[in-house]
Short mmCIF file of C-alpha atoms in Angstrom, two decimals:
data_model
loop_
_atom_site.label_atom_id
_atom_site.label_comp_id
_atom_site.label_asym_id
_atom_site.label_seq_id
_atom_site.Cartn_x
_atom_site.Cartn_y
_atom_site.Cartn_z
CA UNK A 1 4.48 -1.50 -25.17
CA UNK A 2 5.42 -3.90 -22.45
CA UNK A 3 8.56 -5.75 -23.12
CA UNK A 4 7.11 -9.30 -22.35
CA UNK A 5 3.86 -8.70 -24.32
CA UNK A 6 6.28 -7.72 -27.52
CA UNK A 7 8.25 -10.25 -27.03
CA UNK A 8 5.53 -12.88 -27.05
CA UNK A 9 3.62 -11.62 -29.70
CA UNK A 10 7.27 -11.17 -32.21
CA UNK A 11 8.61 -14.76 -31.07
CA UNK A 12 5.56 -16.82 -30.20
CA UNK A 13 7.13 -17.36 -26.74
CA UNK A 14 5.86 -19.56 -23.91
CA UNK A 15 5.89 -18.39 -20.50
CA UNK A 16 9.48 -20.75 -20.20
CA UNK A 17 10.88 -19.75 -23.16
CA UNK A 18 10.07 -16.15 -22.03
CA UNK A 19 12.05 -16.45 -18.79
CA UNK A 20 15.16 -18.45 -20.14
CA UNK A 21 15.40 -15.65 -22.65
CA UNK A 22 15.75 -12.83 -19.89
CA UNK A 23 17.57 -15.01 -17.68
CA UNK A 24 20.61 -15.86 -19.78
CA UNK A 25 20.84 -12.40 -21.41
CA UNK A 26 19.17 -12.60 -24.47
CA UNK A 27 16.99 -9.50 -24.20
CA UNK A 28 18.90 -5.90 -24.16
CA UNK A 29 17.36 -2.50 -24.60
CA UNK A 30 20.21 -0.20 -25.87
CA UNK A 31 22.69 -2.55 -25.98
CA UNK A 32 22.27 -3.12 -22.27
CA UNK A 33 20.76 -6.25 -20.80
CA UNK A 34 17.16 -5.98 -19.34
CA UNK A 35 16.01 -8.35 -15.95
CA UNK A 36 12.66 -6.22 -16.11
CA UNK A 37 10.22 -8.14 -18.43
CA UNK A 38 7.28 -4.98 -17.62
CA UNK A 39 9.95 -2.75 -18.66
CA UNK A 40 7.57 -0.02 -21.06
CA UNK A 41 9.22 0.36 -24.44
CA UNK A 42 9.30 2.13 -27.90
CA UNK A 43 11.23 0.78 -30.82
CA UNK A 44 11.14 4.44 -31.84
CA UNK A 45 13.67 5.54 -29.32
CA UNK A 46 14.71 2.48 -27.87
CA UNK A 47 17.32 -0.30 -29.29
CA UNK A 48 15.04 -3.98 -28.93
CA UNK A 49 17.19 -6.61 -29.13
CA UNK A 50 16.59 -10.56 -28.71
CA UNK A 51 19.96 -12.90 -29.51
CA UNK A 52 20.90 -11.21 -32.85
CA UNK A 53 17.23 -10.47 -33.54
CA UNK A 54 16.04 -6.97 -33.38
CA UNK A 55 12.22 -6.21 -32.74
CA UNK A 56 9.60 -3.04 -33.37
CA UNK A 57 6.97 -1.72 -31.37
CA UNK A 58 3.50 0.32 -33.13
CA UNK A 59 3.23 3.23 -30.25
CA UNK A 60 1.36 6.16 -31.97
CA UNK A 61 1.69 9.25 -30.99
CA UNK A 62 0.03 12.52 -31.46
CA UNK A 63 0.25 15.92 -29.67
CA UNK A 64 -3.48 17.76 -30.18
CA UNK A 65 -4.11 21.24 -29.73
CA UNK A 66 -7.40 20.75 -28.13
CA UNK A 67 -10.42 23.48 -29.23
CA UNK A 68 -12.82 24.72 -26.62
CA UNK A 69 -15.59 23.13 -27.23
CA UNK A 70 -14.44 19.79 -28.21
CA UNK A 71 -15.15 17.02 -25.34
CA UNK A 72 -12.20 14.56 -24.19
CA UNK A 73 -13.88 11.26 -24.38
CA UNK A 74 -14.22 8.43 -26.83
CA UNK A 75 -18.04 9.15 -27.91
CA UNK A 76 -20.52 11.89 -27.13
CA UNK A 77 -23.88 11.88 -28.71
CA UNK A 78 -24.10 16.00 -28.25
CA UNK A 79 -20.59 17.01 -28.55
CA UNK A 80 -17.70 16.77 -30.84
CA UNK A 81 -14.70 14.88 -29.35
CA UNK A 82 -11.61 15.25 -29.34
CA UNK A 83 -10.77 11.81 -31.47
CA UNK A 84 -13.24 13.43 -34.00
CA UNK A 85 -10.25 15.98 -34.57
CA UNK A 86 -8.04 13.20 -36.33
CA UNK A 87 -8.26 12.07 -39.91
CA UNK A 88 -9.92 8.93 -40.24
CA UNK A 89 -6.91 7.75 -41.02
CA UNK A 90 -5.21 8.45 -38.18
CA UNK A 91 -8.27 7.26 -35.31
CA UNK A 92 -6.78 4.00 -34.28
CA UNK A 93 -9.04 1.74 -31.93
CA UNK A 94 -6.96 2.07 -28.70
CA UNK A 95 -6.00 5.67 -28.96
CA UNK A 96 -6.26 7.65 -25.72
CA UNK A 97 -5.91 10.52 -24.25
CA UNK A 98 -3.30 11.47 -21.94
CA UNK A 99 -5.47 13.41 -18.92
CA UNK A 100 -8.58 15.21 -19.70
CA UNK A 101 -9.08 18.89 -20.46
CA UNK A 102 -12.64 20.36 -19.94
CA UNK A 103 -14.97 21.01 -22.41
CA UNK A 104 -14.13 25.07 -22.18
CA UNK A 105 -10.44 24.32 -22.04
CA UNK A 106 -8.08 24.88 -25.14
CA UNK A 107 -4.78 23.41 -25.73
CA UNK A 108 -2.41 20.98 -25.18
CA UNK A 109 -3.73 17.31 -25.48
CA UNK A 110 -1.49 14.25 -25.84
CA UNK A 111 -3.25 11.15 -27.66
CA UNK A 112 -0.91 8.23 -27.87
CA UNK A 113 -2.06 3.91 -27.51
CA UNK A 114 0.94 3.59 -24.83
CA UNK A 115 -1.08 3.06 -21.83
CA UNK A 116 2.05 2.44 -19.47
CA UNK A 117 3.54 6.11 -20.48
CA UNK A 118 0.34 7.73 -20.25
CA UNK A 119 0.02 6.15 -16.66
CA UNK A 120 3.43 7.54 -15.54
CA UNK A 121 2.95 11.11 -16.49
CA UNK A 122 -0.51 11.61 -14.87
CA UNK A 123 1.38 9.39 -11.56
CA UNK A 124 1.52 12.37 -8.76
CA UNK A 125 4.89 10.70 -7.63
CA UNK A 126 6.50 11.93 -11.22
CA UNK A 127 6.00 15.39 -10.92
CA UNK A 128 5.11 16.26 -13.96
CA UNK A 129 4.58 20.17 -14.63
CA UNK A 130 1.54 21.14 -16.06
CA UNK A 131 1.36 24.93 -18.01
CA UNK A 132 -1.97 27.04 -18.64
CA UNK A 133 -2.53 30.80 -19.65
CA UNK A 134 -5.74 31.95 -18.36
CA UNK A 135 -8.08 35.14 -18.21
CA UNK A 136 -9.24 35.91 -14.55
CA UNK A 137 -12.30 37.91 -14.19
CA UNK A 138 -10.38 39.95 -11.69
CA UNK A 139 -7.08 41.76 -11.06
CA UNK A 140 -4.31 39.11 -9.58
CA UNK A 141 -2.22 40.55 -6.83
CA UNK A 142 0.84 39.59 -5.42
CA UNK A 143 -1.14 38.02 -2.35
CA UNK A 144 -2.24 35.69 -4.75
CA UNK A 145 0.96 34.66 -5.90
CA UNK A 146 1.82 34.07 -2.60
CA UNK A 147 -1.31 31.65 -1.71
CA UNK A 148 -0.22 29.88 -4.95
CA UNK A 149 2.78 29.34 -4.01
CA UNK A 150 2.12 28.08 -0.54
CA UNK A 151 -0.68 25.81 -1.91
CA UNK A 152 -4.25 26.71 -2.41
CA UNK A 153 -6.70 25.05 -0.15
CA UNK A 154 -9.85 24.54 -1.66
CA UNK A 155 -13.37 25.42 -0.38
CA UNK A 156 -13.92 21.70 1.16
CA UNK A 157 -10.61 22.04 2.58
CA UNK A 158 -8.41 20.03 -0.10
CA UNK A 159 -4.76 21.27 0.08
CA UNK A 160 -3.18 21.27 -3.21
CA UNK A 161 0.57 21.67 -3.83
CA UNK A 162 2.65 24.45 -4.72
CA UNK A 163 1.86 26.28 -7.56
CA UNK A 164 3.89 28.62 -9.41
CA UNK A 165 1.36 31.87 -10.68
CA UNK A 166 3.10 34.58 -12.90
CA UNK A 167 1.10 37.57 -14.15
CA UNK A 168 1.50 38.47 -17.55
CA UNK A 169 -0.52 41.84 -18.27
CA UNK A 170 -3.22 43.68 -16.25
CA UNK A 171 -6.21 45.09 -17.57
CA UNK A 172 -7.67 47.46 -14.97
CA UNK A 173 -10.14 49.25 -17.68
CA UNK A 174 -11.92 45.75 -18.15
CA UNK A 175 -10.79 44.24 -14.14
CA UNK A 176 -8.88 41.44 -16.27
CA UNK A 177 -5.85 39.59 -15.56
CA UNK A 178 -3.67 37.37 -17.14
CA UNK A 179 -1.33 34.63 -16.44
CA UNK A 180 0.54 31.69 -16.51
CA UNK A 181 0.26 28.97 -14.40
CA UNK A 182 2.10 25.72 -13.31
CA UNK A 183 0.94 22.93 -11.44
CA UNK A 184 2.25 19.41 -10.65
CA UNK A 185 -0.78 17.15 -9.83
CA UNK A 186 -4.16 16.83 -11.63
CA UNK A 187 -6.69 17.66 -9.85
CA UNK A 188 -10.27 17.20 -11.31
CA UNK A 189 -11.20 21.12 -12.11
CA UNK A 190 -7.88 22.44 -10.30
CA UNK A 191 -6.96 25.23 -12.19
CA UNK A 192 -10.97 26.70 -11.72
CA UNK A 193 -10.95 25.61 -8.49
CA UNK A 194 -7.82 27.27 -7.03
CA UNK A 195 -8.92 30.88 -8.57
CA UNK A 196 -12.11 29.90 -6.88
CA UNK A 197 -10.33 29.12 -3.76
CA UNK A 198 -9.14 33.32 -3.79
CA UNK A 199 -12.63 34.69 -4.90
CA UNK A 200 -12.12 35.00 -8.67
CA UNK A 201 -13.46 32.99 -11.84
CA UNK A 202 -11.87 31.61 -14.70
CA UNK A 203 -12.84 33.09 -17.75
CA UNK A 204 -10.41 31.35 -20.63
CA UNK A 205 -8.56 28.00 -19.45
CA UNK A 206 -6.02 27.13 -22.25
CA UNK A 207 -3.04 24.36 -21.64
CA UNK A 208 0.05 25.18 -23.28
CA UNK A 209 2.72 22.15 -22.11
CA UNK A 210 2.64 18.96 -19.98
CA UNK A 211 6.37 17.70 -19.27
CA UNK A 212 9.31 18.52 -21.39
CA UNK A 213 6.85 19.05 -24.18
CA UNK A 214 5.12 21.92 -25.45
CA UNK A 215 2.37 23.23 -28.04
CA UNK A 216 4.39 24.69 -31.18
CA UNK A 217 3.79 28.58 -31.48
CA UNK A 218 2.04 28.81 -34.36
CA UNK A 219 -0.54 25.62 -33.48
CA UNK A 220 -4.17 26.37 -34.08
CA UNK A 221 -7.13 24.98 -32.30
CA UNK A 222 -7.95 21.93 -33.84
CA UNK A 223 -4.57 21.29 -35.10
CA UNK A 224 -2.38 17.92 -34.12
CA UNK A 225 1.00 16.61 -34.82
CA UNK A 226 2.32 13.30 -34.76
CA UNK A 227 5.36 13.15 -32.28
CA UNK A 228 9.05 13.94 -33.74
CA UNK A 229 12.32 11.25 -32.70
CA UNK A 230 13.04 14.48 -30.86
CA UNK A 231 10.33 14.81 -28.37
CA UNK A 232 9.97 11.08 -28.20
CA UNK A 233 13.71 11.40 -26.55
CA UNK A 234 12.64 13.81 -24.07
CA UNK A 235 9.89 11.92 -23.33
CA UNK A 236 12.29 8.99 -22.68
CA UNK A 237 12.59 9.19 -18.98
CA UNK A 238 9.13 8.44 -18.49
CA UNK A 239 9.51 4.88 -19.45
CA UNK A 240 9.97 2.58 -16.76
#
């Protein structure tokens, strides 16, 4: 939540009042004093503090492992989505999600109403790592590493950045590969796009961690969990 906008709505602030309070001090975040009234915060891992008064934020949180099949939007009058995953309970009103996954991709799936966080870890300036496991309908080669890791150039001559491809197991009975991937930019269809890019086809797409945070081993399609302190903290140096 932006610091200004939680400050106005906890202390009924005026615009004046608002600026007086950052000016002489007032407002810290971790016991340190904070100039930066867009500053994105989280009462959950942050300290919010006003004079002697100390304020909380609502940020929800929840980490989805997404099922093939399942559409990322808000509404879709032919296919399930992936909000229709939650409890009822748990569907708040401005719940989004983090990046989109296609409709044949599985996995990870971050749904969270903190639209300044969400912002900063799809932002191509932060660098944030992207990791898939896929089935190729072809043997990978080395060659293909290689192109990866140089960056793929697509077929209308978009040059993606470097891309780290490992193979994990060979199946030359069935002319299968398959591996693990990580990217660091979002490109719409990039993971289907690159194979394209060397002549092979994406068979299974399935996201396994975006950032410092990952799907837990034993998660199911269809399964989500709210957000722990713990991966909140990691999470921390994505708030500006």
């Amino acid at each position: 939540m932006r610091l200004d906008k939680l400050i106005e709505e906890a202390l009924h602030t005026s615009r004046k009042e608002m600026k007086r309070l950052f000016l002489s001090g007032q407002v810290t975040i971790d016991g340190t004093k904070e100039r930066h009234q867009n500053r994105n915060v989280d009462s959950q891992i942050h300290k919010i503090m006003v004079g002697n008064q100390r304020l909380f934020t609502d940020e929800v949180y929840y980490l989805l492992d997404k099922p093939a099949g399942v559409v990322t939007a808000n509404s879709d009058l032919n296919h399930q989505t992936v909000f229709d995953c939650l409890k009822k309970a748990d569907r708040y009103p401005d719940l989004y999600a983090v990046g989109r996954l296609d409709r044949d991709t599985s996995g990870f799936l971050l749904l969270t109403n903190n639209g300044p966080l969400g912002y900063d870890l799809l932002h191509p300036e932060k660098k944030v790592a992207k990791v898939y496991e896929a089935c190729i309908n072809e043997i990978v080669t080395e060659t293909d590493i290689t192109k990866f890791r140089d960056g793929i150039i697509f077929l209308d001559g978009t040059q993606c950045k470097p891309a780290n491809l490992e193979i994990l197991q060979i199946d030359t009975k069935n002319q299968r590969s398959y591996i693990r991937l990580t990217i660091w930019e979002g490109k719409f269809h990039q993971v289907k796009k690159m194979f394209l890019a060397c002549g092979k086809k994406v068979l299974t797409l399935r996201r396994l961690a975006m950032g410092p945070l990952y799907l837990p081993e034993n998660s199911q399609p269809g399964d989500y969990f709210p957000l722990t302190k713990a991966q909140l903290t990691l999470l921390k140096p994505y708030f500006r």
